Tab-separated table of C-alpha atoms in Angstrom:
chain	number	residue	atom	x	y	z
P	1	UNK	CA	17.944	193.877	95.725
P	2	UNK	CA	20.359	192.151	93.358
P	3	UNK	CA	18.119	189.065	93.212
P	4	UNK	CA	15.161	191.240	92.233
P	5	UNK	CA	17.157	192.843	89.411
P	6	UNK	CA	18.248	189.402	88.168
P	7	UNK	CA	14.666	188.132	88.340
P	8	UNK	CA	13.408	191.125	86.372
P	9	UNK	CA	16.124	190.594	83.744
P	10	UNK	CA	15.142	186.928	83.444
P	11	UNK	CA	11.470	187.874	83.033
P	12	UNK	CA	12.437	190.401	80.339
P	13	UNK	CA	14.382	187.699	78.447
P	14	UNK	CA	11.449	185.287	78.709
P	15	UNK	CA	8.996	187.923	77.485
P	16	UNK	CA	11.308	188.625	74.552
P	17	UNK	CA	11.361	184.930	73.653
P	18	UNK	CA	7.575	184.763	73.965
P	19	UNK	CA	7.231	187.708	71.589
P	20	UNK	CA	9.535	186.049	69.059
P	21	UNK	CA	7.460	182.871	69.260
P	22	UNK	CA	4.218	184.815	68.808
P	23	UNK	CA	5.728	186.644	65.823
P	24	UNK	CA	6.726	183.335	64.237
P	25	UNK	CA	3.245	181.904	64.773
P	26	UNK	CA	1.675	185.003	63.232
P	27	UNK	CA	4.007	184.771	60.267
P	28	UNK	CA	3.061	181.118	59.738
P	29	UNK	CA	-0.654	181.937	59.930
P	30	UNK	CA	-0.256	184.794	57.430
P	31	UNK	CA	1.690	182.510	55.097
P	32	UNK	CA	-1.093	179.912	55.302
P	33	UNK	CA	-3.683	182.528	54.285
P	34	UNK	CA	-1.491	183.662	51.389
P	35	UNK	CA	-0.982	180.052	50.293
P	36	UNK	CA	-4.710	179.319	50.295
P	37	UNK	CA	-5.490	182.514	48.402
P	38	UNK	CA	-2.799	181.654	45.857
P	39	UNK	CA	-4.353	178.210	45.437
P	40	UNK	CA	-7.758	179.750	44.743
P	41	UNK	CA	-6.187	182.076	42.187
P	42	UNK	CA	-4.404	179.168	40.527
P	43	UNK	CA	-7.630	177.128	40.386
P	44	UNK	CA	-9.392	180.073	38.742
P	45	UNK	CA	-6.587	180.369	36.200
P	46	UNK	CA	-6.802	176.652	35.434
P	47	UNK	CA	-10.570	176.933	35.039
P	48	UNK	CA	-10.228	179.856	32.672
P	49	UNK	CA	-7.669	178.007	30.581
P	50	UNK	CA	-10.217	175.317	29.685
P	51	UNK	CA	-11.381	176.944	26.488
P	52	UNK	CA	-12.793	174.961	23.625
P	53	UNK	CA	-10.330	174.750	20.723
P	54	UNK	CA	-11.372	176.106	17.354
P	55	UNK	CA	-12.445	173.447	14.917
P	56	UNK	CA	-14.098	170.088	15.154
P	57	UNK	CA	-14.355	168.658	18.690
P	58	UNK	CA	-15.853	165.411	19.876
P	59	UNK	CA	-18.654	165.305	22.402
P	60	UNK	CA	-16.480	163.270	24.771
P	61	UNK	CA	-13.780	165.980	24.759
P	62	UNK	CA	-16.367	168.654	25.521
P	63	UNK	CA	-17.822	166.538	28.298
P	64	UNK	CA	-14.360	165.963	29.806
P	65	UNK	CA	-13.566	169.685	29.725
P	66	UNK	CA	-16.942	170.500	31.269
P	67	UNK	CA	-16.439	167.921	34.019
P	68	UNK	CA	-12.956	169.211	34.776
P	69	UNK	CA	-14.204	172.809	34.837
P	70	UNK	CA	-16.994	171.809	37.217
P	71	UNK	CA	-14.531	170.083	39.569
P	72	UNK	CA	-12.187	173.075	39.536
P	73	UNK	CA	-15.093	175.394	40.366
P	74	UNK	CA	-16.200	173.183	43.266
P	75	UNK	CA	-12.662	172.991	44.629
P	76	UNK	CA	-12.250	176.759	44.389
P	77	UNK	CA	-15.558	177.475	46.111
P	78	UNK	CA	-14.977	174.907	48.850
P	79	UNK	CA	-11.749	176.662	49.807
P	80	UNK	CA	-13.719	179.699	50.981
P	81	UNK	CA	-14.318	178.200	54.423
P	82	UNK	CA	-10.664	177.228	54.777
P	83	UNK	CA	-9.573	180.743	53.861
P	84	UNK	CA	-12.057	182.299	56.292
P	85	UNK	CA	-10.875	180.128	59.183
P	86	UNK	CA	-7.232	180.774	58.263
P	87	UNK	CA	-7.910	184.524	58.340
P	88	UNK	CA	-9.558	184.235	61.746
P	89	UNK	CA	-6.548	182.294	63.024
P	90	UNK	CA	-4.180	184.876	61.535
P	91	UNK	CA	-6.016	187.724	63.267
P	92	UNK	CA	-5.904	185.806	66.571
P	93	UNK	CA	-2.155	185.299	66.148
P	94	UNK	CA	-1.733	189.008	65.413
P	95	UNK	CA	-3.597	189.862	68.632
P	96	UNK	CA	-1.451	187.377	70.571
P	97	UNK	CA	1.685	188.929	69.109
P	98	UNK	CA	0.540	192.404	70.117
P	99	UNK	CA	-0.182	191.196	73.640
P	100	UNK	CA	3.212	189.493	73.849
P	101	UNK	CA	4.900	192.682	72.634
P	102	UNK	CA	3.118	194.752	75.264
P	103	UNK	CA	4.178	192.301	77.973
P	104	UNK	CA	7.747	192.392	76.662
P	105	UNK	CA	7.834	196.185	76.766
P	106	UNK	CA	6.436	196.177	80.301
P	107	UNK	CA	9.038	193.659	81.439
P	108	UNK	CA	11.821	195.699	79.806
P	109	UNK	CA	10.654	198.819	81.662
P	110	UNK	CA	10.557	196.934	84.955
P	111	UNK	CA	14.020	195.530	84.238
P	112	UNK	CA	15.361	199.014	83.555
P	113	UNK	CA	13.809	200.352	86.766
P	114	UNK	CA	15.203	197.429	88.759
P	115	UNK	CA	18.659	198.097	87.311
P	116	UNK	CA	18.402	201.760	88.247
P	117	UNK	CA	17.197	200.886	91.742
P	118	UNK	CA	20.077	198.430	92.182
P	119	UNK	CA	22.594	201.024	91.010
P	120	UNK	CA	21.122	203.625	93.383
P	121	UNK	CA	21.148	201.152	96.259
P	122	UNK	CA	24.784	200.201	95.577
P	123	UNK	CA	25.751	203.881	95.349
P	124	UNK	CA	23.942	204.660	98.580
P	125	UNK	CA	25.551	201.687	100.264
P	126	UNK	CA	29.039	202.686	99.136
P	127	UNK	CA	28.494	206.255	100.360
P	128	UNK	CA	28.001	205.067	103.955
P	129	UNK	CA	31.360	205.020	105.728
P	130	UNK	CA	32.634	201.677	106.928
P	131	UNK	CA	32.112	201.116	110.636
P	132	UNK	CA	33.947	198.487	112.554
P	133	UNK	CA	31.779	196.148	114.454
P	134	UNK	CA	32.398	195.913	118.186
P	135	UNK	CA	34.640	193.027	119.109
P	136	UNK	CA	36.633	193.100	115.909
P	137	UNK	CA	40.192	194.340	116.148
P	138	UNK	CA	42.611	195.442	113.529
P	139	UNK	CA	46.386	195.372	113.660
P	140	UNK	CA	47.752	197.785	116.169
P	141	UNK	CA	44.552	197.834	118.249
P	142	UNK	CA	45.923	195.410	120.896
């Protein structure tokens, strides 16, 4: 009975650690999505900052700005797939965290029940009066 309670407590601790690990992985995946989205926003801001200055401008300067704007647009649009896959991974991690939390809660309930059962068993055992076994003598019995 005591071994079962200890085993249940160990399982509850392991499930708690698994939930913490799943939470950390979800947090990392969410941070990756936020980082990629921030990068896309920053690329858009850089692209928008490439305005043509007022006044005389050479053709080479215009061509350079146009080329840079084109590259920034391509980079921003190519990040769409990376963001989509990062979001899918983040949602998978969220589901894994939820599953780990459910397992942790189940293990905690089993641990609590095992503790209650052990306490009841010990109480029941202590309520039974002590009986001497045949063949065993105490002082004064000889």
